[in-house]
Amino acid sequence: MNHPARLGLLALALAMAGCSVLEGDKIDYKSAAKGSTLEVPPDLTQLSRDTRYAVPGTSVSAAAMQAGQAARPVGTANTAPATLSDVRIERDGNQRWLVVSRPADQLWEPVRDFWLQNGFTLDLDQANLGIMETDWAENRAKLPQDIIRSTLGKLIDSVYSTGERDRFRTRLERNASGGTDIYISHRGLIEVYNSSTKDTTVWQPRANDPELETEFLRRLMVKLGVSEEQAKAVAAAPATRAPAARVVNVGNTPAVQLEEAFDRAWRRVGLALDRTGFTVEDRNRSEGVYFVRYVAPDAQKKEPGFLGKLFSSAAPAKPPLKYRIVVRSQGSATTVSVLNEAGAPESSANAERIVRVIADELK
């Protein structure tokens, strides 16, 4: 059945059900079925274990964690920790993350199992980079629990669709105490009609949801041994206000300026890259460098849909470009700039776009 038909049936079901959903558990994910239109984007397939982009120094990756390389400097200023056993949650603006007093090699499999148990499959599973990413999945708890669906059940389950998909990226980094920081970031899609006749639909990005990120952090706390009651209490604490970010020009190149020290800036930029869908090939905290892949909009302009038909199995017209996102601090101020693959300052239109995307996410 095509998408418009499913949307129509869902609208009818919502009307009959009075737009009600389960009052209990609001999360019940189911990964997109194989052969669906949500194929793995060409730029988000498994990363190769390429070390050509390593900068001399301490590389913050799962491999480095396991090898016991030098830890990063402590940086907990202006955060609000809440400690429970060997797991605590910290906040900075609308960003939250877990700090666990265990090495990453002891956490990788439990975290991996966590996503599988929550109804996802993993499109990215790279222990050497400390990154795993789910496929696009649908939150079935948002579907109406009407009498038709409850009666016929799975017989017509395939015609129901929320018109939304979610994907989550998890990143593990070693901290100064020998434990691990765990970050979870969300990206979302929404299905919309792409013509006035409403005969076809396309998937478009929707805003990331910090509440979903917090909910999965809370559930992960429980998976790691914290009680439900304790996890709910600490996850419900209000967010703090993060410093603003602004776009500036430094030496004729675009950059983002933050009025905060390196530790906070590094963490915020990393989450911004995760949330906006950059493919991080490697990172080196001691040098303040993220190595990313970027697909320019004009490289896919001939393909319709989300970011140039992001979910097509066809390769983009041009290969992804590789950049270095550099975080540099001096005292309490930090500048985020873009270098090309060779490490030279980048002043192209792509650099301008990347800087504005990062700045928008940091606001």
XYZ file of C-alpha atoms in Angstrom:
363
model
C 0.000 0.000 0.000
C 1.408 3.410 -0.895
C 2.181 6.138 1.609
C -0.880 8.349 0.900
C -3.169 5.377 1.507
C -1.451 4.615 4.790
C -1.682 8.256 5.819
C -5.363 8.263 5.000
C -6.045 5.117 7.006
C -4.057 6.499 9.912
C -6.080 9.718 9.851
C -9.316 7.693 9.912
C -8.050 5.575 12.770
C -6.980 8.647 14.719
C -10.441 10.144 14.316
C -12.118 6.942 15.505
C -9.754 6.623 18.425
C -10.058 10.208 19.553
C -6.295 10.617 18.964
C -5.507 8.544 22.027
C -2.293 6.694 22.721
C -1.179 4.446 25.511
C -1.136 6.345 28.790
C 1.631 4.149 30.119
C 4.793 3.568 28.132
C 5.124 6.221 25.424
C 8.008 4.492 23.663
C 7.714 1.289 21.625
C 10.107 1.331 18.695
C 10.070 -0.930 15.687
C 12.803 -0.719 13.071
C 11.878 -0.133 9.443
C 11.327 -3.417 7.621
C 13.827 -4.569 5.045
C 12.861 -3.497 1.555
C 11.134 -0.345 2.795
C 11.854 3.085 1.355
C 14.045 3.921 4.350
C 17.249 2.474 3.020
C 20.635 3.183 4.584
C 21.937 6.475 3.125
C 25.172 6.098 1.122
C 27.010 8.479 3.450
C 25.966 6.677 6.637
C 27.138 3.142 5.891
C 29.715 1.387 8.044
C 32.895 3.403 8.450
C 36.171 1.845 7.397
C 38.863 1.494 10.023
C 41.071 4.072 8.340
C 43.824 5.603 10.482
C 45.173 8.002 7.859
C 43.426 10.898 9.559
C 44.851 10.334 13.041
C 46.560 13.372 14.543
C 49.599 12.694 16.768
C 48.418 12.652 20.377
C 45.645 10.991 22.300
C 42.833 9.778 20.087
C 39.577 9.563 22.009
C 38.081 6.361 20.646
C 37.036 3.013 22.017
C 40.322 1.548 20.823
C 42.234 4.211 22.731
C 40.102 3.602 25.804
C 40.927 -0.091 25.758
C 44.623 0.636 25.214
C 44.630 2.891 28.275
C 46.026 5.972 26.582
C 46.318 9.314 28.366
C 43.050 10.661 29.714
C 41.558 13.989 28.815
C 41.706 16.910 31.291
C 38.961 17.165 33.857
C 36.263 19.681 32.897
C 33.088 19.664 34.970
C 32.537 23.380 35.529
C 28.992 24.672 35.074
C 27.512 21.197 34.934
C 25.006 19.644 37.297
C 25.885 16.054 38.201
C 23.643 13.635 40.044
C 25.434 10.513 41.286
C 23.861 7.093 41.703
C 26.124 4.112 42.342
C 28.781 4.223 39.594
C 26.450 5.989 37.128
C 25.584 9.679 37.102
C 23.905 12.066 34.684
C 25.284 15.533 33.929
C 23.641 18.523 32.257
C 24.845 21.481 30.224
C 22.114 23.550 28.618
C 19.708 21.143 26.906
C 22.423 18.506 26.634
C 22.652 15.563 29.020
C 25.048 12.642 29.157
C 26.001 9.768 31.441
C 29.265 9.385 33.323
C 29.957 5.761 34.245
C 32.845 4.583 36.418
C 33.637 1.665 34.120
C 35.967 1.348 31.119
C 34.394 1.453 27.672
C 35.265 -2.157 26.855
C 32.979 -3.247 29.703
C 30.153 -0.986 28.498
C 30.118 -1.565 24.748
C 28.148 -4.822 24.760
C 25.619 -3.731 27.443
C 24.949 -0.511 25.516
C 24.665 -2.449 22.263
C 22.204 -4.888 23.871
C 20.248 -1.919 25.221
C 19.388 -0.650 21.736
C 18.525 -4.110 20.440
C 16.220 -4.699 23.423
C 14.463 -1.399 22.664
C 13.440 -2.533 19.178
C 16.291 -1.150 17.066
C 18.884 -2.634 14.775
C 22.291 -0.999 14.428
C 23.382 0.522 11.125
C 26.692 1.623 12.635
C 28.608 -0.452 15.174
C 32.204 0.778 15.386
C 33.922 0.001 18.694
C 37.198 1.411 17.368
C 35.519 4.814 17.026
C 33.339 4.516 20.110
C 30.223 5.140 17.988
C 27.063 3.126 17.355
C 23.989 4.325 15.497
C 20.535 2.796 15.134
C 18.610 2.508 11.916
C 15.506 4.626 11.297
C 12.700 3.302 13.471
C 9.084 4.117 14.216
C 7.695 4.751 17.686
C 4.664 2.473 17.582
C 3.390 3.835 20.900
C 2.216 6.896 18.939
C -0.215 4.768 16.932
C -3.891 4.945 17.924
C -5.069 2.047 20.075
C -8.542 1.965 18.499
C -11.028 -0.885 18.439
C -10.244 -1.792 14.808
C -6.527 -2.207 15.464
C -7.047 -4.025 18.746
C -9.479 -6.425 17.050
C -7.557 -7.169 13.846
C -4.110 -6.710 15.355
C -1.183 -7.652 13.150
C -3.484 -8.481 10.243
C -3.650 -4.778 9.292
C -0.728 -3.501 11.381
C 1.321 -2.746 8.273
C -1.161 -0.098 7.082
C -0.651 1.965 10.224
C 2.120 4.531 10.198
C 2.926 7.474 12.453
C 4.576 9.292 9.552
C 7.662 9.790 11.728
C 11.003 8.011 12.068
C 13.768 8.379 14.627
C 17.459 7.509 14.706
C 19.812 7.595 17.687
C 23.590 7.861 17.814
C 25.532 6.754 20.907
C 29.090 7.918 21.504
C 31.442 6.631 24.234
C 34.485 8.625 25.341
C 37.040 7.871 28.033
C 37.177 10.401 30.872
C 39.922 11.519 33.252
C 39.006 9.064 36.009
C 39.277 6.038 33.705
C 35.507 5.774 33.327
C 33.339 6.543 30.311
C 31.126 9.411 29.170
C 28.100 8.227 27.166
C 26.255 10.600 24.827
C 22.957 9.873 23.056
C 21.750 12.143 20.241
C 18.484 12.042 18.282
C 17.563 12.846 14.691
C 14.044 12.730 13.319
C 12.128 12.570 10.039
C 8.544 13.323 9.140
C 6.601 12.128 6.089
C 4.821 14.897 4.184
C 2.979 15.261 0.895
C 5.154 16.804 -1.816
C 2.396 18.013 -4.131
C -1.008 19.655 -3.974
C -2.620 16.468 -5.308
C -1.337 14.536 -2.257
C -0.512 11.450 -4.279
C 3.126 11.044 -3.199
C 5.108 11.756 -0.061
C 8.689 12.494 0.893
C 10.656 12.294 4.129
C 11.901 15.578 5.569
C 14.012 16.254 8.671
C 12.308 17.425 11.834
C 13.883 19.002 14.902
C 15.861 16.810 17.264
C 14.070 15.957 20.511
C 16.112 16.488 23.714
C 13.317 14.837 25.721
C 13.736 11.609 23.757
C 17.491 11.781 24.330
C 16.909 12.206 28.066
C 14.412 9.344 28.168
C 16.860 6.928 26.569
C 19.644 8.104 28.886
C 17.297 7.380 31.791
C 16.520 3.920 30.439
C 20.202 3.257 29.895
C 20.847 4.179 33.537
C 18.391 1.463 34.522
C 20.100 -0.984 32.171
C 23.397 -0.191 33.930
C 22.002 -0.867 37.396
C 20.169 2.241 38.618
C 16.621 1.782 39.933
C 13.663 3.129 37.950
C 12.760 5.588 40.723
C 16.276 7.003 41.033
C 16.723 7.303 37.277
C 13.424 9.173 36.885
C 14.315 11.575 39.686
C 17.701 12.647 38.331
C 16.629 12.744 34.660
C 13.738 15.087 35.523
C 16.026 17.835 36.863
C 15.679 21.103 34.867
C 18.207 22.018 32.188
C 20.754 24.783 32.686
C 21.305 27.707 30.336
C 24.186 27.290 27.881
C 26.249 30.212 26.503
C 25.186 31.491 23.097
C 27.122 30.792 19.908
C 27.727 33.311 17.134
C 29.225 33.177 13.662
C 32.341 35.313 13.208
C 35.052 35.836 10.607
C 38.602 34.910 11.604
C 41.319 35.547 9.031
C 38.760 35.623 6.188
C 37.385 32.223 7.196
C 34.013 31.550 8.916
C 34.027 30.298 12.498
C 31.781 29.816 15.538
C 32.684 31.688 18.707
C 31.676 30.436 22.161
C 32.216 32.209 25.466
C 33.280 29.082 27.307
C 36.370 26.984 27.958
C 37.549 24.009 25.889
C 35.995 21.177 27.919
C 32.443 22.411 27.546
C 32.958 23.574 23.960
C 34.397 20.204 22.882
C 31.444 18.364 24.392
C 28.837 20.725 22.882
C 30.397 20.627 19.399
C 30.531 16.816 19.494
C 26.841 16.572 20.329
C 26.005 19.206 17.702
C 27.778 17.116 15.052
C 25.922 14.000 16.230
C 22.535 15.710 16.193
C 22.981 17.243 12.743
C 24.015 13.987 11.109
C 27.677 14.534 10.270
C 29.606 11.302 9.847
C 32.491 11.527 12.314
C 35.299 9.331 11.001
C 37.658 10.004 13.884
C 38.299 12.502 16.669
C 41.330 13.620 18.642
C 40.494 15.488 21.804
C 44.059 16.410 22.723
C 44.336 18.269 19.393
C 40.715 19.484 19.449
C 39.891 17.914 16.059
C 36.828 16.100 14.699
C 37.325 14.408 11.298
C 34.012 14.470 9.425
C 32.429 13.611 6.084
C 30.100 16.159 4.513
C 27.793 15.839 1.500
C 27.243 19.267 -0.044
C 23.651 20.028 -1.149
C 24.745 20.701 -4.748
C 26.362 17.257 -4.880
C 22.860 15.734 -4.722
C 20.759 18.475 -6.317
C 19.490 16.184 -9.095
C 17.923 13.782 -6.594
C 14.587 14.687 -4.937
C 13.623 14.321 -1.308
C 15.376 14.741 2.018
C 18.860 16.196 1.453
C 18.717 15.111 -2.166
C 16.907 11.819 -1.725
C 19.021 10.878 1.273
C 17.301 7.521 1.504
C 18.022 6.384 -2.006
C 20.440 3.517 -2.511
C 21.913 5.410 -5.456
C 25.309 6.998 -4.852
C 25.489 10.816 -4.804
C 26.732 12.587 -7.914
C 29.923 13.572 -6.071
C 31.721 11.752 -3.254
C 31.469 13.131 0.290
C 34.031 15.778 1.170
C 36.269 15.366 4.198
C 36.876 18.187 6.648
C 38.377 18.792 10.048
C 36.280 20.608 12.629
C 38.782 22.278 14.949
C 37.985 23.421 18.485
C 40.534 25.959 19.826
C 40.334 27.704 23.196
C 42.110 30.617 24.785
C 41.081 31.134 28.389
C 37.296 31.213 28.612
C 36.710 31.733 24.865
C 36.605 29.057 22.173
C 36.587 29.216 18.366
C 35.266 26.412 16.144
C 36.565 26.481 12.568
C 36.688 24.279 9.459
C 39.859 22.956 7.820
C 40.044 20.974 4.608
C 41.257 17.381 4.402
C 44.883 18.541 4.231
C 44.536 20.683 7.348
C 44.431 24.119 5.649
C 41.837 26.794 6.581
C 38.643 26.422 4.538
C 36.752 29.506 3.322
C 34.435 27.898 0.755
C 30.650 27.997 0.696
C 30.655 24.529 2.249
C 32.658 25.817 5.222
C 30.127 28.630 5.646
C 27.254 26.112 5.623
C 28.978 23.812 8.121
C 29.719 26.684 10.496
C 26.124 27.918 10.384
C 24.730 24.415 10.972
C 26.939 24.012 14.046
C 26.098 27.509 15.323
C 22.345 26.921 14.896
C 22.557 23.685 16.891
C 24.565 25.363 19.667
C 22.045 28.209 20.123
